Every structure is written in C-alpha cells, then in structure tokens.
Amino acid sequence: MEDANDNAQLGSLAGFPATGGGAPLASPPPQSSMGDMFKSWAPAGMSSDAINTMSSKAPQAQMLDDPALCGVGMYFEKNETGRIGVKEITPRGSAAREGTLETGDAITHVDGISCTGWPMTQLKSAILGAAGTNVKVTAHKASGRIVDVALIRGNPEYWQFYDMNQRLKKDLTLRDKEIEALKKKLRDTEASISRDKSDIEGMNGQLASLERLNNQLQMDMEREVDLRRRSENMVNGLNAEKKHLEDQIESLLKKVSEVTLSFK
C-alpha cells in the first residue's frame, strides 16, 4: 500500500554529472540529519508534510532518514495519472550541475528499472544513496526526447568539498602549466647557452689562431728589423770605406800633381 504522502515532493540535496566510476572523490565531512538538511534547503512555502517525506515515522522512511544517504538535487511529484515528474531542481545540486533535466520532465526509469507506479518511498530508496555514488535517471522531456542522465549523489557538505577539490585541481593544473612553461624556458635557455658556449669556443679557437699568426708576424718583423739594421750597418761601413778610398785617391792625385809639376 502506498504512503499517504505519495503526492508530496521528494527532495534531495545536490548532484553532478558522472565523471566515471561510482566512488566519491573523497570521504565527505560529517553530515547533519537528512531531515534537518531538507528543511534548510526546502523552497519557501513548502509544506511541512512535503519536507517530512524524508523523515516520516514509517519504518522505511526512518531508514531513508539515514544521514549517510544523499540525493541528486531534485524535488518530485506525481500527477493525476500517477506518473512521477520533476517539480523543482535545487540550485547547485547534481541535476542543476549536469544541466540536462528540467522542471516538468517525466521520470520513467532509475538505474534502468521502470519506476512507473512506484510509491514515493520506493523512488526515495532508489534515488538516495551514499555521497559520491552514481545513479542513472531516464526521463521523457516535453519534446518527446528520451534522455539518460547519470547523476552523482551528494549533500551540501559533499559538494562544498567537491568544489574545493575541483578548485584545488584547477589550481594544480595551472601550477603544472606554469611549471612546464618554466621548464621549457629553462630548456630553451640551456640550449641558447649551449649554442653560445659553442660559438665562444669557436671564437676562442679563431682568437688562438690569430694570436699564433700575430706571434709569427712579430717574429718575422723582428727578423726584418734585424736584417735592416745589419743592412744599414753594412751600407754605413761601405760608405765609410768608400770615403776612405776617395780620400786616398784624392791624396794620390795631389802627389801625382806635385810630382808632375816638379819635372817641369
């Protein structure tokens, strides 16, 4: 027999599109009572009966009030034909984050099992679960399109932890990119230094060759200077000898002239 509250809304706290696997990103912080959290997240004007669908005194509802159980960020209702539809999507919840489901979509299957004719307590049992685990919901949209949506169960604390984790991962990714950019810059700098070092070594080799050539030229110049000095000394000696000979010749000529005059 269905619960007296079958036509009340079924609320859940948060959700997100599945990213693979059913394990949570990390163990969520300790959670408060599911009923209390539903009250804090309930829309303004929502009846206490609707809120209390998560904390009914019925045995099954008491089991579903386990604080370890989390939903997917949607409120449900039954229409006059007994079909379950999405009444409201909770901001920042799993369904809102995933973005496919909309108010008015008809829920037909949960994890591949038809939920047509289910009492709300059975729907709760199928939807709720441990934070970070996945549940697949099949919905008929007003356009006639059928969609399968994988959602992650979670409460506000779980999603706060999840968002912080995502921010940290994003920051780490940015840091990794910065580190890679710095590594590339370092590699480019090292390559440039290596090229410069090779150029410097080549220039040092050329400089050494020029120094050897310069030393050889200096030696050749010194030899040339020495040869020129010797040549000049020889020329000076020859000039001195020439002058001495010229003086002797002039002296002889004078004597010859004197002898000639004496015979006259």
mmCIF file of N, CA, C and O in Angstrom, residues 95-155:
data_model
loop_
_atom_site.group_PDB
_atom_site.id
_atom_site.type_symbol
_atom_site.label_atom_id
_atom_site.label_comp_id
_atom_site.label_asym_id
_atom_site.label_seq_id
_atom_site.Cartn_x
_atom_site.Cartn_y
_atom_site.Cartn_z
ATOM 1 N N ALA A 95 21.611 17.616 -10.314
ATOM 2 C CA ALA A 95 20.844 17.782 -11.550
ATOM 3 C C ALA A 95 21.100 19.156 -12.171
ATOM 4 O O ALA A 95 21.239 19.290 -13.390
ATOM 5 N N ALA A 96 21.179 20.206 -11.319
ATOM 6 C CA ALA A 96 21.446 21.551 -11.831
ATOM 7 C C ALA A 96 22.842 21.629 -12.440
ATOM 8 O O ALA A 96 23.048 22.267 -13.474
ATOM 9 N N ARG A 97 23.794 20.983 -11.831
ATOM 10 C CA ARG A 97 25.160 20.986 -12.352
ATOM 11 C C ARG A 97 25.241 20.247 -13.677
ATOM 12 O O ARG A 97 25.948 20.669 -14.593
ATOM 13 N N GLU A 98 24.529 19.119 -13.786
ATOM 14 C CA GLU A 98 24.573 18.340 -15.019
ATOM 15 C C GLU A 98 23.855 19.062 -16.152
ATOM 16 O O GLU A 98 24.330 19.084 -17.291
ATOM 17 N N GLY A 99 22.695 19.659 -15.865
ATOM 18 C CA GLY A 99 22.058 20.572 -16.800
ATOM 19 C C GLY A 99 21.078 19.998 -17.806
ATOM 20 O O GLY A 99 20.471 20.753 -18.555
ATOM 21 N N THR A 100 20.899 18.679 -17.862
ATOM 22 C CA THR A 100 20.011 18.096 -18.880
ATOM 23 C C THR A 100 18.544 18.119 -18.446
ATOM 24 O O THR A 100 17.655 18.475 -19.229
ATOM 25 N N LEU A 101 18.284 17.738 -17.203
ATOM 26 C CA LEU A 101 16.904 17.628 -16.717
ATOM 27 C C LEU A 101 16.305 19.003 -16.442
ATOM 28 O O LEU A 101 17.017 19.943 -16.064
ATOM 29 N N GLU A 102 14.966 19.091 -16.653
ATOM 30 C CA GLU A 102 14.247 20.343 -16.443
ATOM 31 C C GLU A 102 12.949 20.069 -15.693
ATOM 32 O O GLU A 102 12.463 18.928 -15.654
ATOM 33 N N THR A 103 12.434 21.137 -15.115
ATOM 34 C CA THR A 103 11.131 21.020 -14.460
ATOM 35 C C THR A 103 10.088 20.546 -15.474
ATOM 36 O O THR A 103 10.030 21.050 -16.595
ATOM 37 N N GLY A 104 9.285 19.565 -15.076
ATOM 38 C CA GLY A 104 8.257 19.018 -15.958
ATOM 39 C C GLY A 104 8.662 17.737 -16.653
ATOM 40 O O GLY A 104 7.800 17.036 -17.212
ATOM 41 N N ASP A 105 9.950 17.385 -16.644
ATOM 42 C CA ASP A 105 10.383 16.122 -17.247
ATOM 43 C C ASP A 105 9.791 14.954 -16.462
ATOM 44 O O ASP A 105 9.704 14.990 -15.229
ATOM 45 N N ALA A 106 9.372 13.924 -17.175
ATOM 46 C CA ALA A 106 8.783 12.741 -16.538
ATOM 47 C C ALA A 106 9.865 11.698 -16.311
ATOM 48 O O ALA A 106 10.602 11.349 -17.227
ATOM 49 N N ILE A 107 9.980 11.217 -15.085
ATOM 50 C CA ILE A 107 10.968 10.204 -14.734
ATOM 51 C C ILE A 107 10.358 8.826 -14.979
ATOM 52 O O ILE A 107 9.317 8.483 -14.399
ATOM 53 N N THR A 108 10.999 8.033 -15.831
ATOM 54 C CA THR A 108 10.441 6.719 -16.180
ATOM 55 C C THR A 108 11.274 5.554 -15.648
ATOM 56 O O THR A 108 10.733 4.478 -15.409
ATOM 57 N N HIS A 109 12.570 5.752 -15.487
ATOM 58 C CA HIS A 109 13.439 4.666 -15.043
ATOM 59 C C HIS A 109 14.503 5.201 -14.093
ATOM 60 O O HIS A 109 14.954 6.336 -14.234
ATOM 61 N N VAL A 110 14.883 4.367 -13.145
ATOM 62 C CA VAL A 110 16.006 4.656 -12.245
ATOM 63 C C VAL A 110 16.961 3.478 -12.320
ATOM 64 O O VAL A 110 16.567 2.344 -12.043
ATOM 65 N N ASP A 111 18.193 3.744 -12.765
ATOM 66 C CA ASP A 111 19.185 2.687 -12.961
ATOM 67 C C ASP A 111 18.650 1.582 -13.880
ATOM 68 O O ASP A 111 18.872 0.381 -13.644
ATOM 69 N N GLY A 112 17.922 2.001 -14.913
ATOM 70 C CA GLY A 112 17.432 1.062 -15.915
ATOM 71 C C GLY A 112 16.171 0.320 -15.519
ATOM 72 O O GLY A 112 15.655 -0.485 -16.307
ATOM 73 N N ILE A 113 15.626 0.585 -14.339
ATOM 74 C CA ILE A 113 14.417 -0.106 -13.876
ATOM 75 C C ILE A 113 13.234 0.859 -13.943
ATOM 76 O O ILE A 113 13.327 2.000 -13.468
ATOM 77 N N SER A 114 12.151 0.424 -14.536
ATOM 78 C CA SER A 114 10.978 1.281 -14.671
ATOM 79 C C SER A 114 10.442 1.642 -13.294
ATOM 80 O O SER A 114 10.297 0.792 -12.408
ATOM 81 N N CYS A 115 10.167 2.949 -13.120
ATOM 82 C CA CYS A 115 9.614 3.400 -11.834
ATOM 83 C C CYS A 115 8.139 3.764 -11.967
ATOM 84 O O CYS A 115 7.561 4.367 -11.057
ATOM 85 N N THR A 116 7.513 3.402 -13.070
ATOM 86 C CA THR A 116 6.093 3.678 -13.269
ATOM 87 C C THR A 116 5.287 2.931 -12.208
ATOM 88 O O THR A 116 5.441 1.713 -12.020
ATOM 89 N N GLY A 117 4.437 3.649 -11.494
ATOM 90 C CA GLY A 117 3.600 3.036 -10.463
ATOM 91 C C GLY A 117 4.281 2.909 -9.116
ATOM 92 O O GLY A 117 3.659 2.427 -8.166
ATOM 93 N N TRP A 118 5.525 3.326 -9.030
ATOM 94 C CA TRP A 118 6.215 3.232 -7.739
ATOM 95 C C TRP A 118 5.600 4.189 -6.719
ATOM 96 O O TRP A 118 5.225 5.309 -7.062
ATOM 97 N N PRO A 119 5.541 3.781 -5.441
ATOM 98 C CA PRO A 119 5.245 4.757 -4.384
ATOM 99 C C PRO A 119 6.479 5.646 -4.188
ATOM 100 O O PRO A 119 7.590 5.277 -4.551
ATOM 101 N N MET A 120 6.270 6.797 -3.588
ATOM 102 C CA MET A 120 7.382 7.724 -3.419
ATOM 103 C C MET A 120 8.483 7.144 -2.543
ATOM 104 O O MET A 120 9.665 7.433 -2.739
ATOM 105 N N THR A 121 8.112 6.315 -1.574
ATOM 106 C CA THR A 121 9.132 5.712 -0.704
ATOM 107 C C THR A 121 10.069 4.817 -1.515
ATOM 108 O O THR A 121 11.275 4.761 -1.245
ATOM 109 N N GLN A 122 9.533 4.116 -2.501
ATOM 110 C CA GLN A 122 10.385 3.257 -3.336
ATOM 111 C C GLN A 122 11.295 4.108 -4.221
ATOM 112 O O GLN A 122 12.458 3.761 -4.450
ATOM 113 N N LEU A 123 10.750 5.230 -4.723
ATOM 114 C CA LEU A 123 11.568 6.143 -5.517
ATOM 115 C C LEU A 123 12.703 6.716 -4.666
ATOM 116 O O LEU A 123 13.851 6.809 -5.102
ATOM 117 N N LYS A 124 12.346 7.080 -3.412
ATOM 118 C CA LYS A 124 13.373 7.567 -2.490
ATOM 119 C C LYS A 124 14.471 6.535 -2.311
ATOM 120 O O LYS A 124 15.660 6.840 -2.360
ATOM 121 N N SER A 125 14.048 5.308 -2.079
ATOM 122 C CA SER A 125 15.010 4.230 -1.838
ATOM 123 C C SER A 125 15.953 4.049 -3.017
ATOM 124 O O SER A 125 17.143 3.751 -2.838
ATOM 125 N N ALA A 126 15.425 4.244 -4.244
ATOM 126 C CA ALA A 126 16.252 4.066 -5.438
ATOM 127 C C ALA A 126 17.152 5.272 -5.687
ATOM 128 O O ALA A 126 18.285 5.117 -6.149
ATOM 129 N N ILE A 127 16.629 6.464 -5.386
ATOM 130 C CA ILE A 127 17.382 7.689 -5.674
ATOM 131 C C ILE A 127 18.477 7.926 -4.643
ATOM 132 O O ILE A 127 19.609 8.268 -4.980
ATOM 133 N N LEU A 128 18.129 7.764 -3.362
ATOM 134 C CA LEU A 128 19.080 8.097 -2.316
ATOM 135 C C LEU A 128 20.194 7.060 -2.219
ATOM 136 O O LEU A 128 20.017 5.892 -2.540
ATOM 137 N N GLY A 129 21.358 7.533 -1.777
ATOM 138 C CA GLY A 129 22.497 6.632 -1.609
ATOM 139 C C GLY A 129 23.666 7.374 -1.001
ATOM 140 O O GLY A 129 23.573 8.542 -0.622
ATOM 141 N N ALA A 130 24.791 6.713 -0.927
ATOM 142 C CA ALA A 130 25.982 7.307 -0.323
ATOM 143 C C ALA A 130 26.509 8.450 -1.191
ATOM 144 O O ALA A 130 26.445 8.390 -2.421
ATOM 145 N N ALA A 131 26.999 9.489 -0.539
ATOM 146 C CA ALA A 131 27.555 10.635 -1.255
ATOM 147 C C ALA A 131 28.697 10.190 -2.167
ATOM 148 O O ALA A 131 29.556 9.420 -1.774
ATOM 149 N N GLY A 132 28.654 10.686 -3.407
ATOM 150 C CA GLY A 132 29.700 10.370 -4.366
ATOM 151 C C GLY A 132 29.399 9.192 -5.264
ATOM 152 O O GLY A 132 30.123 8.946 -6.221
ATOM 153 N N THR A 133 28.316 8.455 -4.980
ATOM 154 C CA THR A 133 27.950 7.329 -5.849
ATOM 155 C C THR A 133 27.031 7.815 -6.969
ATOM 156 O O THR A 133 26.420 8.879 -6.884
ATOM 157 N N ASN A 134 26.922 7.018 -8.012
ATOM 158 C CA ASN A 134 26.152 7.410 -9.198
ATOM 159 C C ASN A 134 24.775 6.767 -9.217
ATOM 160 O O ASN A 134 24.583 5.648 -8.714
ATOM 161 N N VAL A 135 23.833 7.458 -9.832
ATOM 162 C CA VAL A 135 22.518 6.898 -10.126
ATOM 163 C C VAL A 135 22.119 7.404 -11.512
ATOM 164 O O VAL A 135 22.331 8.567 -11.842
ATOM 165 N N LYS A 136 21.595 6.504 -12.346
ATOM 166 C CA LYS A 136 21.180 6.887 -13.692
ATOM 167 C C LYS A 136 19.665 7.057 -13.728
ATOM 168 O O LYS A 136 18.921 6.162 -13.297
ATOM 169 N N VAL A 137 19.228 8.205 -14.254
ATOM 170 C CA VAL A 137 17.803 8.526 -14.333
ATOM 171 C C VAL A 137 17.424 8.667 -15.802
ATOM 172 O O VAL A 137 18.105 9.360 -16.563
ATOM 173 N N THR A 138 16.332 7.991 -16.193
ATOM 174 C CA THR A 138 15.794 8.122 -17.550
ATOM 175 C C THR A 138 14.562 9.018 -17.495
ATOM 176 O O THR A 138 13.692 8.814 -16.644
ATOM 177 N N ALA A 139 14.501 10.006 -18.383
ATOM 178 C CA ALA A 139 13.391 10.958 -18.356
ATOM 179 C C ALA A 139 12.852 11.176 -19.760
ATOM 180 O O ALA A 139 13.590 11.115 -20.746
ATOM 181 N N HIS A 140 11.523 11.404 -19.836
ATOM 182 C CA HIS A 140 10.859 11.819 -21.077
ATOM 183 C C HIS A 140 10.656 13.320 -20.994
ATOM 184 O O HIS A 140 9.996 13.821 -20.079
ATOM 185 N N LYS A 141 11.204 14.057 -21.977
ATOM 186 C CA LYS A 141 11.042 15.501 -21.983
ATOM 187 C C LYS A 141 9.774 15.879 -22.738
ATOM 188 O O LYS A 141 9.196 15.058 -23.457
ATOM 189 N N ALA A 142 9.341 17.123 -22.562
ATOM 190 C CA ALA A 142 8.101 17.586 -23.200
ATOM 191 C C ALA A 142 8.193 17.485 -24.716
ATOM 192 O O ALA A 142 7.183 17.284 -25.401
ATOM 193 N N SER A 143 9.413 17.577 -25.261
ATOM 194 C CA SER A 143 9.598 17.490 -26.709
ATOM 195 C C SER A 143 9.464 16.059 -27.223
ATOM 196 O O SER A 143 9.436 15.826 -28.428
ATOM 197 N N GLY A 144 9.367 15.088 -26.298
ATOM 198 C CA GLY A 144 9.292 13.683 -26.686
ATOM 199 C C GLY A 144 10.638 12.988 -26.653
ATOM 200 O O GLY A 144 10.715 11.769 -26.803
ATOM 201 N N ARG A 145 11.702 13.749 -26.462
ATOM 202 C CA ARG A 145 13.037 13.160 -26.415
ATOM 203 C C ARG A 145 13.230 12.402 -25.104
ATOM 204 O O ARG A 145 12.810 12.855 -24.032
ATOM 205 N N ILE A 146 13.872 11.241 -25.202
ATOM 206 C CA ILE A 146 14.188 10.429 -24.031
ATOM 207 C C ILE A 146 15.672 10.604 -23.721
ATOM 208 O O ILE A 146 16.519 10.473 -24.602
ATOM 209 N N VAL A 147 15.966 10.906 -22.460
ATOM 210 C CA VAL A 147 17.362 11.143 -22.078
ATOM 211 C C VAL A 147 17.740 10.245 -20.915
ATOM 212 O O VAL A 147 16.930 9.968 -20.025
ATOM 213 N N ASP A 148 18.960 9.763 -20.940
ATOM 214 C CA ASP A 148 19.551 9.044 -19.810
ATOM 215 C C ASP A 148 20.584 9.965 -19.180
ATOM 216 O O ASP A 148 21.504 10.431 -19.853
ATOM 217 N N VAL A 149 20.430 10.225 -17.906
ATOM 218 C CA VAL A 149 21.305 11.169 -17.213
ATOM 219 C C VAL A 149 21.943 10.491 -16.013
ATOM 220 O O VAL A 149 21.235 9.918 -15.177
ATOM 221 N N ALA A 150 23.263 10.508 -15.953
ATOM 222 C CA ALA A 150 23.993 9.956 -14.808
ATOM 223 C C ALA A 150 24.261 11.083 -13.828
ATOM 224 O O ALA A 150 24.834 12.111 -14.187
ATOM 225 N N LEU A 151 23.838 10.927 -12.594
ATOM 226 C CA LEU A 151 23.986 11.947 -11.563
ATOM 227 C C LEU A 151 24.781 11.387 -10.391
ATOM 228 O O LEU A 151 24.743 10.177 -10.124
ATOM 229 N N ILE A 152 25.469 12.280 -9.704
ATOM 230 C CA ILE A 152 26.214 11.899 -8.501
ATOM 231 C C ILE A 152 25.415 12.326 -7.280
ATOM 232 O O ILE A 152 24.949 13.463 -7.204
ATOM 233 N N ARG A 153 25.245 11.412 -6.352
ATOM 234 C CA ARG A 153 24.547 11.743 -5.114
ATOM 235 C C ARG A 153 25.453 12.610 -4.230
ATOM 236 O O ARG A 153 26.662 12.399 -4.196
ATOM 237 N N GLY A 154 24.843 13.562 -3.541
ATOM 238 C CA GLY A 154 25.642 14.392 -2.650
ATOM 239 C C GLY A 154 24.803 15.391 -1.892
ATOM 240 O O GLY A 154 23.739 15.787 -2.349
ATOM 241 N N ASN A 155 25.299 15.795 -0.728
ATOM 242 C CA ASN A 155 24.641 16.826 0.073
ATOM 243 C C ASN A 155 25.467 18.101 -0.003
ATOM 244 O O ASN A 155 26.520 18.122 -0.647
#
